Amino acid sequence: GQLEALMKTEKPFLDGQLSISKLASMLNIHQKALSQVINEKYQTNFFHFVNGYRVSEVQKKIENPAYKNFSLLGIAFDSGFNTKSAFSKAFKRANGITPSEYKKLNQ
């Protein structure tokens, strides 16, 4: 719906400071309503929901030749992650492999 459309077109997840209240105001809904949608429709919390989009962005960039000279951490920060540990955890949680293993498979 509206949430997915916003995430795909405006990519608010690229903002490393994105909060649930910022995202809710972009959608003109209450923070509590947004939290409920994410919990019920996606069976996850805000943090994991947003990081899922960030991980997908990282994967697209790893596969994009234009980013081949970027470090994994550079790509992660460019995709909205703020720390190496948050990036590594979210990536492994989504893919079952580390970012560097993924990069090796996609070179």
PDB file of C-alpha atoms in Angstrom:
ATOM      1  CA  GLY A   1       0.000   0.000   0.000  1.00  0.00           C
ATOM      2  CA  GLN A   2       0.979   3.546   0.799  1.00  0.00           C
ATOM      3  CA  LEU A   3       3.876   2.544   3.036  1.00  0.00           C
ATOM      4  CA  GLU A   4       5.536   0.324   0.413  1.00  0.00           C
ATOM      5  CA  ALA A   5       5.016   2.936  -2.297  1.00  0.00           C
ATOM      6  CA  LEU A   6       6.695   5.578  -0.138  1.00  0.00           C
ATOM      7  CA  MET A   7       9.599   3.269   0.716  1.00  0.00           C
ATOM      8  CA  LYS A   8      10.178   2.454  -2.969  1.00  0.00           C
ATOM      9  CA  THR A   9       9.763   5.925  -4.458  1.00  0.00           C
ATOM     10  CA  GLU A  10      11.131   8.303  -1.827  1.00  0.00           C
ATOM     11  CA  LYS A  11      13.504   5.847  -0.124  1.00  0.00           C
ATOM     12  CA  PRO A  12      13.254   7.458   3.338  1.00  0.00           C
ATOM     13  CA  PHE A  13      15.357   4.564   4.687  1.00  0.00           C
ATOM     14  CA  LEU A  14      18.435   6.195   3.126  1.00  0.00           C
ATOM     15  CA  ASP A  15      18.221   8.715   5.974  1.00  0.00           C
ATOM     16  CA  GLY A  16      20.329   7.223   8.750  1.00  0.00           C
ATOM     17  CA  GLN A  17      18.304   9.271  11.249  1.00  0.00           C
ATOM     18  CA  LEU A  18      14.905   7.982  10.086  1.00  0.00           C
ATOM     19  CA  SER A  19      12.582   7.461  13.041  1.00  0.00           C
ATOM     20  CA  ILE A  20       9.129   5.947  13.248  1.00  0.00           C
ATOM     21  CA  SER A  21       7.711   9.409  13.977  1.00  0.00           C
ATOM     22  CA  LYS A  22       9.389  10.877  10.848  1.00  0.00           C
ATOM     23  CA  LEU A  23       8.060   8.043   8.710  1.00  0.00           C
ATOM     24  CA  ALA A  24       4.569   8.328  10.215  1.00  0.00           C
ATOM     25  CA  SER A  25       4.455  12.052   9.482  1.00  0.00           C
ATOM     26  CA  MET A  26       5.511  11.417   5.870  1.00  0.00           C
ATOM     27  CA  LEU A  27       2.446   9.162   5.613  1.00  0.00           C
ATOM     28  CA  ASN A  28       0.205  11.542   7.595  1.00  0.00           C
ATOM     29  CA  ILE A  29      -0.665   8.845  10.114  1.00  0.00           C
ATOM     30  CA  HIS A  30      -0.061   8.416  13.840  1.00  0.00           C
ATOM     31  CA  GLN A  31       3.115   6.709  14.953  1.00  0.00           C
ATOM     32  CA  LYS A  32       1.056   4.091  16.807  1.00  0.00           C
ATOM     33  CA  ALA A  33      -0.920   3.244  13.639  1.00  0.00           C
ATOM     34  CA  LEU A  34       2.289   2.866  11.625  1.00  0.00           C
ATOM     35  CA  SER A  35       3.803   0.633  14.274  1.00  0.00           C
ATOM     36  CA  GLN A  36       0.669  -1.541  14.238  1.00  0.00           C
ATOM     37  CA  VAL A  37       0.763  -1.863  10.408  1.00  0.00           C
ATOM     38  CA  ILE A  38       4.425  -2.896  10.479  1.00  0.00           C
ATOM     39  CA  ASN A  39       3.819  -5.372  13.314  1.00  0.00           C
ATOM     40  CA  GLU A  40       0.700  -6.943  11.808  1.00  0.00           C
ATOM     41  CA  LYS A  41       1.344  -6.818   8.064  1.00  0.00           C
ATOM     42  CA  TYR A  42       5.083  -7.499   8.101  1.00  0.00           C
ATOM     43  CA  GLN A  43       5.376  -9.393  11.414  1.00  0.00           C
ATOM     44  CA  THR A  44       8.345  -7.278  12.422  1.00  0.00           C
ATOM     45  CA  ASN A  45       9.252  -4.063  14.182  1.00  0.00           C
ATOM     46  CA  PHE A  46      10.130  -0.662  12.725  1.00  0.00           C
ATOM     47  CA  PHE A  47      13.872  -1.197  13.088  1.00  0.00           C
ATOM     48  CA  HIS A  48      13.920  -4.525  11.213  1.00  0.00           C
ATOM     49  CA  PHE A  49      11.427  -3.245   8.623  1.00  0.00           C
ATOM     50  CA  VAL A  50      13.597  -0.246   7.710  1.00  0.00           C
ATOM     51  CA  ASN A  51      16.815  -2.264   7.802  1.00  0.00           C
ATOM     52  CA  GLY A  52      15.268  -4.738   5.364  1.00  0.00           C
ATOM     53  CA  TYR A  53      15.000  -1.943   2.801  1.00  0.00           C
ATOM     54  CA  ARG A  54      18.546  -0.823   3.588  1.00  0.00           C
ATOM     55  CA  VAL A  55      19.856  -4.366   3.057  1.00  0.00           C
ATOM     56  CA  SER A  56      18.067  -4.574  -0.318  1.00  0.00           C
ATOM     57  CA  GLU A  57      19.637  -1.263  -1.290  1.00  0.00           C
ATOM     58  CA  VAL A  58      23.091  -2.557  -0.299  1.00  0.00           C
ATOM     59  CA  GLN A  59      22.524  -5.707  -2.395  1.00  0.00           C
ATOM     60  CA  LYS A  60      21.539  -3.650  -5.452  1.00  0.00           C
ATOM     61  CA  LYS A  61      24.647  -1.498  -5.047  1.00  0.00           C
ATOM     62  CA  ILE A  62      26.948  -4.514  -4.604  1.00  0.00           C
ATOM     63  CA  GLU A  63      25.535  -5.897  -7.873  1.00  0.00           C
ATOM     64  CA  ASN A  64      25.892  -2.530  -9.638  1.00  0.00           C
ATOM     65  CA  PRO A  65      29.252  -2.108 -11.444  1.00  0.00           C
ATOM     66  CA  ALA A  66      29.154   1.639 -10.661  1.00  0.00           C
ATOM     67  CA  TYR A  67      29.777   0.744  -7.003  1.00  0.00           C
ATOM     68  CA  LYS A  68      32.558  -1.779  -7.534  1.00  0.00           C
ATOM     69  CA  ASN A  69      35.234   0.537  -6.095  1.00  0.00           C
ATOM     70  CA  PHE A  70      33.190   1.355  -2.983  1.00  0.00           C
ATOM     71  CA  SER A  71      33.933  -0.433   0.277  1.00  0.00           C
ATOM     72  CA  LEU A  72      31.123  -2.484   1.791  1.00  0.00           C
ATOM     73  CA  LEU A  73      30.985  -0.038   4.675  1.00  0.00           C
ATOM     74  CA  GLY A  74      30.808   2.908   2.265  1.00  0.00           C
ATOM     75  CA  ILE A  75      27.887   1.232   0.503  1.00  0.00           C
ATOM     76  CA  ALA A  76      26.235   0.492   3.870  1.00  0.00           C
ATOM     77  CA  PHE A  77      26.490   4.116   5.038  1.00  0.00           C
ATOM     78  CA  ASP A  78      25.264   5.282   1.638  1.00  0.00           C
ATOM     79  CA  SER A  79      22.234   3.016   2.114  1.00  0.00           C
ATOM     80  CA  GLY A  80      21.177   4.416   5.499  1.00  0.00           C
ATOM     81  CA  PHE A  81      23.120   2.327   8.018  1.00  0.00           C
ATOM     82  CA  ASN A  82      24.940   4.228  10.774  1.00  0.00           C
ATOM     83  CA  THR A  83      27.198   1.548  12.195  1.00  0.00           C
ATOM     84  CA  LYS A  84      29.140  -1.400  10.901  1.00  0.00           C
ATOM     85  CA  SER A  85      27.620  -3.724  13.523  1.00  0.00           C
ATOM     86  CA  ALA A  86      24.007  -2.774  12.693  1.00  0.00           C
ATOM     87  CA  PHE A  87      24.794  -3.286   8.994  1.00  0.00           C
ATOM     88  CA  SER A  88      26.494  -6.661   9.499  1.00  0.00           C
ATOM     89  CA  LYS A  89      23.729  -7.968  11.777  1.00  0.00           C
ATOM     90  CA  ALA A  90      20.889  -6.825   9.517  1.00  0.00           C
ATOM     91  CA  PHE A  91      22.586  -8.181   6.402  1.00  0.00           C
ATOM     92  CA  LYS A  92      23.301 -11.576   7.891  1.00  0.00           C
ATOM     93  CA  ARG A  93      19.761 -11.755   9.343  1.00  0.00           C
ATOM     94  CA  ALA A  94      18.290 -11.094   5.886  1.00  0.00           C
ATOM     95  CA  ASN A  95      20.613 -13.256   3.792  1.00  0.00           C
ATOM     96  CA  GLY A  96      22.166 -15.845   6.071  1.00  0.00           C
ATOM     97  CA  ILE A  97      25.622 -14.830   4.868  1.00  0.00           C
ATOM     98  CA  THR A  98      27.949 -11.925   5.613  1.00  0.00           C
ATOM     99  CA  PRO A  99      28.154  -8.881   3.327  1.00  0.00           C
ATOM    100  CA  SER A 100      31.655  -9.878   2.167  1.00  0.00           C
ATOM    101  CA  GLU A 101      30.509 -13.409   1.309  1.00  0.00           C
ATOM    102  CA  TYR A 102      27.641 -11.866  -0.661  1.00  0.00           C
ATOM    103  CA  LYS A 103      30.035  -9.529  -2.482  1.00  0.00           C
ATOM    104  CA  LYS A 104      32.279 -12.463  -3.468  1.00  0.00           C
ATOM    105  CA  LEU A 105      29.262 -14.327  -4.887  1.00  0.00           C
ATOM    106  CA  ASN A 106      28.233 -11.277  -6.915  1.00  0.00           C
ATOM    107  CA  GLN A 107      31.482 -10.221  -8.529  1.00  0.00           C
TER     108      GLN A 107
END
